[in-house]
Short mmCIF file of C-alpha atoms and ligand atoms in Angstrom, two decimals:
data_model
loop_
_atom_site.label_atom_id
_atom_site.label_comp_id
_atom_site.label_asym_id
_atom_site.label_seq_id
_atom_site.Cartn_x
_atom_site.Cartn_y
_atom_site.Cartn_z
CA ALA S 1 3.97 -8.70 -19.74
CA GLY S 2 7.41 -9.21 -18.25
CA LEU S 3 10.20 -6.72 -17.56
CA ASN S 4 11.81 -6.65 -21.00
CA THR S 5 8.51 -6.58 -22.86
CA ALA S 6 7.41 -3.64 -20.72
CA ALA S 7 10.77 -1.85 -21.12
CA VAL S 8 10.65 -2.15 -24.90
CA ALA S 9 7.04 -0.92 -24.94
CA LYS S 10 8.33 2.15 -23.05
CA GLY S 11 10.90 2.82 -25.78
CA GLN S 12 13.92 1.32 -24.04
CA LEU S 13 16.22 -1.12 -25.83
CA TYR S 14 16.16 -3.86 -23.19
CA PHE S 15 15.79 -4.96 -19.59
CA GLY S 16 18.62 -7.35 -18.73
CA SER S 17 20.55 -9.41 -16.23
CA ALA S 18 24.14 -10.34 -15.56
CA THR S 19 24.98 -14.01 -15.45
CA ASP S 20 28.06 -16.20 -15.02
CA ASN S 21 29.26 -19.48 -16.50
CA PRO S 22 28.97 -21.76 -13.43
CA GLU S 23 25.28 -20.90 -12.97
CA LEU S 24 24.31 -22.07 -16.42
CA SER S 25 24.35 -25.71 -15.31
CA ASP S 26 21.31 -24.89 -13.11
CA SER S 27 18.49 -25.63 -15.54
CA ALA S 28 15.76 -23.75 -13.65
CA TYR S 29 18.09 -20.74 -13.48
CA LEU S 30 18.91 -20.97 -17.18
CA THR S 31 15.25 -21.22 -18.19
CA GLN S 32 14.36 -17.97 -16.44
CA LEU S 33 17.54 -16.22 -17.67
CA SER S 34 16.58 -17.17 -21.23
CA ASN S 35 13.01 -15.88 -20.88
CA THR S 36 13.02 -12.88 -23.20
CA ASP S 37 9.73 -11.62 -21.78
CA ASP S 38 11.83 -10.59 -18.73
CA PHE S 39 15.38 -10.35 -20.13
CA GLY S 40 16.25 -8.93 -23.53
CA GLN S 41 19.92 -8.53 -22.64
CA ILE S 42 22.61 -10.37 -20.67
CA THR S 43 26.08 -9.45 -19.38
CA PRO S 44 28.85 -11.93 -18.54
CA GLY S 45 29.76 -11.25 -14.89
CA ASN S 46 33.33 -12.52 -15.17
CA SER S 47 34.22 -14.37 -18.35
CA GLN S 48 35.19 -11.44 -20.58
CA LYS S 49 37.50 -9.82 -18.04
CA TRP S 50 41.24 -9.54 -18.66
CA ASP S 51 42.20 -12.46 -16.36
CA ALA S 52 39.77 -14.69 -18.26
CA THR S 53 40.54 -13.55 -21.81
CA GLU S 54 44.31 -13.00 -21.74
CA PRO S 55 45.71 -14.96 -18.76
CA THR S 56 49.14 -15.04 -20.40
CA GLN S 57 50.40 -12.16 -22.53
CA ASN S 58 49.16 -12.44 -26.10
CA LYS S 59 47.55 -15.87 -25.45
CA PHE S 60 43.83 -15.31 -25.69
CA SER S 61 41.13 -17.59 -24.31
CA PHE S 62 37.58 -16.85 -25.33
CA ALA S 63 35.86 -20.18 -24.58
CA GLN S 64 34.05 -19.05 -21.42
CA GLY S 65 33.05 -15.68 -22.79
CA ASP S 66 31.84 -17.34 -25.96
CA VAL S 67 29.45 -19.53 -23.95
CA ILE S 68 27.65 -16.39 -22.76
CA ALA S 69 27.85 -14.68 -26.16
CA ASP S 70 26.42 -17.79 -27.86
CA LEU S 71 23.65 -18.01 -25.26
CA ALA S 72 22.65 -14.42 -25.99
CA ALA S 73 22.61 -15.14 -29.71
CA THR S 74 20.59 -18.34 -29.27
CA ASN S 75 18.07 -16.55 -27.07
CA GLY S 76 17.91 -13.44 -29.27
CA GLN S 77 19.21 -11.27 -26.41
CA LYS S 78 21.51 -8.28 -26.62
CA LEU S 79 24.94 -8.70 -25.05
CA ARG S 80 26.61 -6.02 -22.93
CA CYS S 81 30.29 -6.87 -23.07
CA HIS S 82 32.18 -6.37 -19.80
CA ASN S 83 34.99 -5.22 -19.56
CA LEU S 84 38.30 -4.29 -21.25
CA VAL S 85 40.39 -2.17 -18.84
CA TRP S 86 39.89 -2.47 -15.07
CA HIS S 87 42.26 -2.45 -12.09
CA SER S 88 40.64 -5.62 -10.70
CA GLN S 89 40.69 -9.20 -12.00
CA LEU S 90 43.88 -8.52 -13.90
CA PRO S 91 46.24 -11.40 -14.65
CA SER S 92 49.46 -11.08 -12.64
CA TRP S 93 51.50 -10.45 -15.78
CA VAL S 94 49.67 -7.12 -16.01
CA SER S 95 49.23 -6.19 -12.35
CA SER S 96 52.75 -7.23 -11.31
CA GLY S 97 54.55 -6.56 -14.57
CA THR S 98 57.38 -4.09 -15.02
CA TRP S 99 56.03 -1.49 -17.38
CA THR S 100 57.00 1.66 -19.15
CA ASN S 101 54.51 4.07 -20.66
CA ALA S 102 55.18 2.60 -24.11
CA THR S 103 55.06 -1.09 -23.17
CA LEU S 104 51.86 -0.82 -21.15
CA ILE S 105 50.13 1.18 -23.89
CA ALA S 106 51.16 -1.51 -26.38
CA ALA S 107 49.92 -4.34 -24.12
CA MET S 108 46.63 -2.55 -23.41
CA LYS S 109 46.01 -1.82 -27.09
CA ASN S 110 46.83 -5.42 -28.01
CA HIS S 111 44.37 -6.69 -25.40
CA ILE S 112 41.59 -4.37 -26.55
CA THR S 113 42.17 -5.00 -30.25
CA ASN S 114 42.10 -8.78 -29.87
CA VAL S 115 39.12 -8.98 -27.53
CA VAL S 116 36.97 -6.43 -29.36
CA THR S 117 37.81 -8.00 -32.73
CA HIS S 118 36.88 -11.46 -31.44
CA TYR S 119 33.46 -10.24 -30.25
CA LYS S 120 32.87 -7.88 -33.19
CA GLY S 121 29.22 -7.88 -34.19
CA LYS S 122 28.15 -9.72 -31.02
CA CYS S 123 28.08 -6.91 -28.45
CA TYR S 124 25.61 -4.07 -28.14
CA ALA S 125 28.18 -2.24 -26.01
CA TRP S 126 31.60 -2.63 -24.42
CA ASP S 127 32.48 -1.33 -20.98
CA VAL S 128 35.84 -0.07 -22.24
CA VAL S 129 37.12 1.33 -18.95
CA ASN S 130 35.65 0.25 -15.61
CA GLU S 131 35.96 2.04 -12.26
CA ALA S 132 38.81 4.49 -12.95
CA LEU S 133 37.75 6.87 -10.16
CA ASN S 134 38.17 7.23 -6.41
CA GLU S 135 35.16 8.34 -4.34
CA ASP S 136 36.39 11.96 -4.39
CA GLY S 137 36.46 12.00 -8.19
CA SER S 138 40.23 11.78 -8.52
CA TYR S 139 41.79 8.97 -10.54
CA ARG S 140 42.29 5.64 -8.85
CA SER S 141 45.98 4.71 -8.70
CA SER S 142 45.70 1.68 -11.00
CA ILE S 143 48.65 0.31 -12.96
CA PHE S 144 47.13 2.08 -15.98
CA TYR S 145 46.85 5.51 -14.38
CA THR S 146 50.18 5.40 -12.57
CA THR S 147 52.05 4.25 -15.69
CA ILE S 148 50.25 6.07 -18.50
CA GLY S 149 48.36 8.90 -16.82
CA GLU S 150 44.81 9.91 -17.74
CA ALA S 151 45.63 9.41 -21.43
CA PHE S 152 45.05 5.68 -20.84
CA LEU S 153 41.32 6.44 -21.12
CA PRO S 154 41.23 8.03 -24.60
CA ILE S 155 43.88 5.57 -25.79
CA ALA S 156 41.68 2.65 -24.69
CA PHE S 157 38.54 4.08 -26.29
CA ALA S 158 40.39 4.81 -29.54
CA ALA S 159 41.67 1.22 -29.73
CA ALA S 160 38.16 -0.15 -29.13
CA ALA S 161 36.65 2.14 -31.76
CA ALA S 162 39.25 1.10 -34.30
CA ALA S 163 38.55 -2.62 -33.70
CA ASP S 164 34.75 -2.30 -33.95
CA PRO S 165 33.39 1.02 -35.22
CA SER S 166 29.77 -0.08 -34.58
CA VAL S 167 29.80 -1.19 -30.96
CA LYS S 168 28.78 1.36 -28.30
CA LEU S 169 31.71 2.34 -26.10
CA TYR S 170 30.98 2.98 -22.41
CA TYR S 171 32.72 4.26 -19.32
CA ASN S 172 31.27 2.27 -16.36
CA ASP S 173 31.45 3.04 -12.61
CA TYR S 174 29.62 2.84 -9.26
CA ASN S 175 28.54 5.61 -6.88
CA ILE S 176 27.93 7.94 -9.81
CA GLU S 177 24.12 7.63 -9.59
CA SER S 178 23.52 11.04 -7.97
CA ALA S 179 25.31 14.40 -8.09
CA GLY S 180 28.63 14.57 -6.26
CA SER S 181 32.38 14.47 -6.72
CA LYS S 182 32.48 11.04 -8.30
CA SER S 183 29.66 11.72 -10.77
CA THR S 184 31.40 14.98 -11.67
CA GLY S 185 34.60 12.98 -12.16
CA ALA S 186 32.82 10.64 -14.59
CA GLN S 187 31.54 13.66 -16.52
CA ARG S 188 35.14 14.94 -16.63
CA ILE S 189 36.16 11.59 -18.16
CA VAL S 190 33.51 11.92 -20.89
CA LYS S 191 34.81 15.39 -21.74
CA LEU S 192 38.43 14.21 -21.61
CA ILE S 193 37.80 11.45 -24.16
CA GLN S 194 35.83 13.83 -26.37
CA SER S 195 38.65 16.40 -26.12
CA TYR S 196 41.00 13.88 -27.71
CA GLY S 197 38.60 13.58 -30.65
CA VAL S 198 37.84 10.02 -29.59
CA LYS S 199 34.38 8.43 -29.50
CA ILE S 200 32.56 7.66 -26.25
CA ASP S 201 28.93 6.60 -26.66
CA GLY S 202 27.72 6.01 -23.14
CA VAL S 203 28.15 6.02 -19.40
CA GLY S 204 27.17 2.96 -17.38
CA LEU S 205 25.92 3.61 -13.85
CA GLN S 206 26.43 0.39 -11.93
CA ALA S 207 23.92 1.15 -9.14
CA HIS S 208 25.05 -1.24 -6.41
CA PHE S 209 22.66 0.18 -3.82
CA ILE S 210 21.55 -0.35 -0.21
CA VAL S 211 17.86 -0.69 0.73
CA GLY S 212 16.53 2.54 2.21
CA SER S 213 19.43 4.69 1.09
CA THR S 214 19.18 4.78 -2.69
CA PRO S 215 19.20 8.24 -4.31
CA SER S 216 15.71 9.65 -4.85
CA LEU S 217 14.00 9.59 -8.22
CA SER S 218 14.62 13.31 -8.74
CA ALA S 219 18.28 13.04 -7.66
CA GLN S 220 18.73 10.27 -10.21
CA THR S 221 16.91 12.02 -13.06
CA THR S 222 18.96 15.20 -12.48
CA ASN S 223 22.16 13.17 -12.50
CA LEU S 224 21.29 11.26 -15.68
CA ALA S 225 20.52 14.56 -17.39
CA ALA S 226 23.99 15.87 -16.49
CA PHE S 227 25.50 12.96 -18.41
CA THR S 228 23.16 13.01 -21.40
CA ALA S 229 23.73 16.76 -21.78
CA LEU S 230 27.29 15.81 -22.79
CA GLY S 231 25.96 13.95 -25.82
CA VAL S 232 26.25 10.39 -24.47
CA GLU S 233 23.62 7.77 -23.71
CA VAL S 234 23.33 6.21 -20.26
CA ALA S 235 22.35 2.83 -18.83
CA TYR S 236 22.04 1.31 -15.38
CA THR S 237 24.43 -1.59 -15.80
CA GLU S 238 24.71 -3.55 -12.54
CA LEU S 239 21.65 -2.70 -10.44
CA ASP S 240 21.15 -4.53 -7.16
CA ILE S 241 19.88 -3.31 -3.78
CA ARG S 242 21.22 -5.16 -0.78
CA MET S 243 20.00 -5.27 2.81
CA THR S 244 21.27 -6.43 6.18
CA LEU S 245 19.90 -9.95 6.64
CA PRO S 246 17.47 -11.35 7.58
CA SER S 247 15.08 -9.99 5.00
CA THR S 248 11.73 -8.84 6.42
CA SER S 249 8.50 -7.85 4.70
CA ALA S 250 9.23 -4.20 5.55
CA LEU S 251 12.69 -4.41 3.96
CA LEU S 252 11.28 -6.17 0.89
CA ALA S 253 8.65 -3.42 0.51
CA GLN S 254 11.31 -0.70 0.79
CA GLN S 255 13.47 -2.61 -1.69
CA SER S 256 10.57 -2.66 -4.14
CA THR S 257 10.19 1.13 -3.85
CA ASP S 258 13.93 1.57 -4.30
CA TYR S 259 14.02 -0.58 -7.45
CA GLN S 260 10.99 1.27 -8.81
CA ASN S 261 12.60 4.70 -8.36
CA THR S 262 15.82 3.72 -10.13
CA VAL S 263 14.07 2.12 -13.08
CA ALA S 264 11.70 5.11 -13.24
CA ALA S 265 14.71 7.46 -13.49
CA CYS S 266 15.91 5.55 -16.54
CA VAL S 267 12.45 5.58 -18.09
CA ALA S 268 12.28 9.36 -17.61
CA ASN S 269 15.37 10.01 -19.77
CA VAL S 270 15.01 9.21 -23.48
CA LYS S 271 18.76 8.57 -23.68
CA CYS S 272 18.69 5.95 -20.92
CA VAL S 273 18.69 2.80 -23.04
CA GLY S 274 18.04 0.15 -20.42
CA VAL S 275 18.57 -1.38 -17.01
CA THR S 276 20.65 -4.46 -16.20
CA ILE S 277 20.42 -6.18 -12.82
CA TRP S 278 23.62 -7.80 -11.46
CA ASP S 279 22.08 -11.24 -11.68
CA TYR S 280 18.40 -11.76 -11.14
CA THR S 281 18.40 -14.17 -8.21
CA ASP S 282 19.77 -14.01 -4.67
CA LYS S 283 21.01 -17.57 -5.29
CA TYR S 284 23.92 -16.27 -7.39
CA SER S 285 24.38 -12.68 -6.19
CA TRP S 286 27.93 -11.48 -5.50
CA VAL S 287 26.75 -9.54 -2.42
CA PRO S 288 26.93 -12.11 0.44
CA GLY S 289 30.43 -13.12 -0.60
CA THR S 290 31.65 -9.53 -0.40
CA PHE S 291 29.53 -7.93 2.36
CA SER S 292 29.26 -10.25 5.34
CA GLY S 293 25.72 -10.36 6.77
CA GLN S 294 24.18 -8.64 3.75
CA GLY S 295 22.31 -9.99 0.77
CA ALA S 296 18.81 -10.51 -0.67
CA ALA S 297 19.75 -7.83 -3.23
CA CYS S 298 18.02 -9.24 -6.33
CA PRO S 299 14.39 -9.21 -7.56
CA TRP S 300 14.11 -13.02 -7.39
CA ASP S 301 14.84 -14.89 -4.15
CA ASP S 302 17.22 -17.81 -3.73
CA ARG S 303 14.47 -20.25 -4.78
CA LEU S 304 13.94 -18.26 -8.00
CA VAL S 305 10.62 -16.88 -6.72
CA LYS S 306 9.79 -13.25 -7.62
CA LYS S 307 10.01 -10.77 -4.73
CA PRO S 308 8.06 -7.48 -4.34
CA ALA S 309 10.95 -5.79 -6.17
CA TYR S 310 9.78 -7.45 -9.39
CA THR S 311 6.45 -5.63 -9.17
CA GLY S 312 8.23 -2.37 -8.32
CA ILE S 313 10.30 -2.63 -11.49
CA LEU S 314 7.26 -3.53 -13.56
CA ASN S 315 5.37 -0.54 -12.16
CA ALA S 316 8.19 1.78 -13.21
CA LEU S 317 8.04 0.29 -16.70
CA GLY S 318 4.30 0.89 -16.87
CA GLY S 319 3.62 -2.83 -17.10
CA SER S 320 1.15 -5.02 -15.28
O1 G3I F 401 37.61 -18.29 -10.58
C1 G3I F 401 37.92 -18.50 -9.20
C2 G3I F 401 37.87 -19.96 -8.85
O2 G3I F 401 38.86 -20.63 -9.57
C3 G3I F 401 38.07 -20.11 -7.35
O3 G3I F 401 37.93 -21.45 -6.99
C4 G3I F 401 37.06 -19.28 -6.59
C5 G3I F 401 37.28 -19.34 -5.09
O4 G3I F 401 37.01 -18.13 -4.46
O5 G3I F 401 37.17 -17.93 -6.99
C6 G3I F 401 36.91 -17.73 -8.37
O6 G3I F 401 37.04 -16.39 -8.68
C7 G3I F 401 35.98 -15.55 -8.25
C8 G3I F 401 35.37 -14.89 -9.48
O7 G3I F 401 34.37 -13.97 -9.08
C9 G3I F 401 34.72 -15.89 -10.41
O8 G3I F 401 33.68 -16.55 -9.78
C10 G3I F 401 36.54 -14.50 -7.32
O9 G3I F 401 36.99 -15.10 -6.11
C11 G3I F 401 35.49 -13.46 -7.01
O10 G3I F 401 36.09 -12.39 -6.29
C12 G3I F 401 34.93 -12.92 -8.29
O11 G3I F 401 33.93 -11.98 -7.96
C13 G3I F 401 33.46 -11.17 -9.01
C14 G3I F 401 33.83 -9.72 -8.74
O12 G3I F 401 33.28 -8.91 -9.77
C15 G3I F 401 35.32 -9.49 -8.68
O13 G3I F 401 35.59 -8.15 -8.40
C16 G3I F 401 31.95 -11.31 -9.05
O14 G3I F 401 31.61 -12.66 -9.43
C17 G3I F 401 31.37 -10.33 -10.07
O15 G3I F 401 29.96 -10.36 -9.99
C18 G3I F 401 31.87 -8.94 -9.73
O16 G3I F 401 31.35 -8.03 -10.66
C19 G3I F 401 31.74 -6.66 -10.46
C20 G3I F 401 31.78 -6.01 -11.84
O17 G3I F 401 32.62 -6.73 -12.70
C21 G3I F 401 32.22 -4.55 -11.74
N1 G3I F 401 31.42 -3.82 -10.79
C22 G3I F 401 31.28 -4.42 -9.46
C23 G3I F 401 30.78 -5.86 -9.57
C24 G3I F 401 30.54 -6.47 -8.20
O18 G3I F 401 31.74 -6.59 -7.50
#
């Protein structure tokens, strides 16, 4: 069995991968992405972000996001929708606009209402707010936080819930995969939203890791339990494990162990619904473009051949 088949047999909802529009013209890539034995869920890596969906105020463009949503529907895959409110990949009318508390709240609500309504019934979950925290657990000084204050979080979740009462609403961030200030900050966000009487269904742990320094299985299970104790589900939403190139057999073996431990942590928590890798092949990974000299972060290599990491994941899912 493949990764998704094994995950579902373990009681999870899916095993999935991110993708992006330009890659879909690669037919070998598309064939494997569409293989539901391995992938029961996909996430658009860019085409639902604010710069893509509302490049000009109140002029919405869903064509690129719809390509991914339609692909998921055609394949019978769940769609994780990503994302509504983030400090990055904002159109300049938002990031460089002149805002008051009232006008930015209105613009943010209008964005959320339109995008969530457009994709209503098509998403398993929305990443409503992405990466609101600094490493020390304080709020990042985004246009949203500096203009609105922390209330931007419950306001955003309330707008999403009003537009689609059925979709799962997530807070999503990185470096929250083991105990520490930032994970504690994400737990504070869950409690903040709940304190407003607003719905939050889940926390997404991105899990952009480095080979040989991923948190241990027990550190990850303890951390997941701290979230699920608050009454939310969890998911690993952007898992990849990069290395300093060139890749060696020793690094690939360590990477396999590291993937196995993270997937095993999810399997160990009944409220961890699934794992998404941030694209499945090194051919289209974001890592080399961001971290010079690093890469080979995905379970398939740049020729779409499975690496030892694939077997590590399958082991964690109890498959063979
Ligand atoms: O669309 C332009 C294109 O017109 C231009 O020719 C080209 C030249 O550089 O750039 C294109 O934009 C790129 C965009 O991806 C679409 O491909 C940006 O430069 C590039 O920075 C952007 O990177 C994305 C990144 O988010 C931006 O922060 C990655 O593909 C995407 O995988 C990555 O995903 C994020 C998650 O959303 C949140 N968590 C972290 C994760 C990794 O950074």
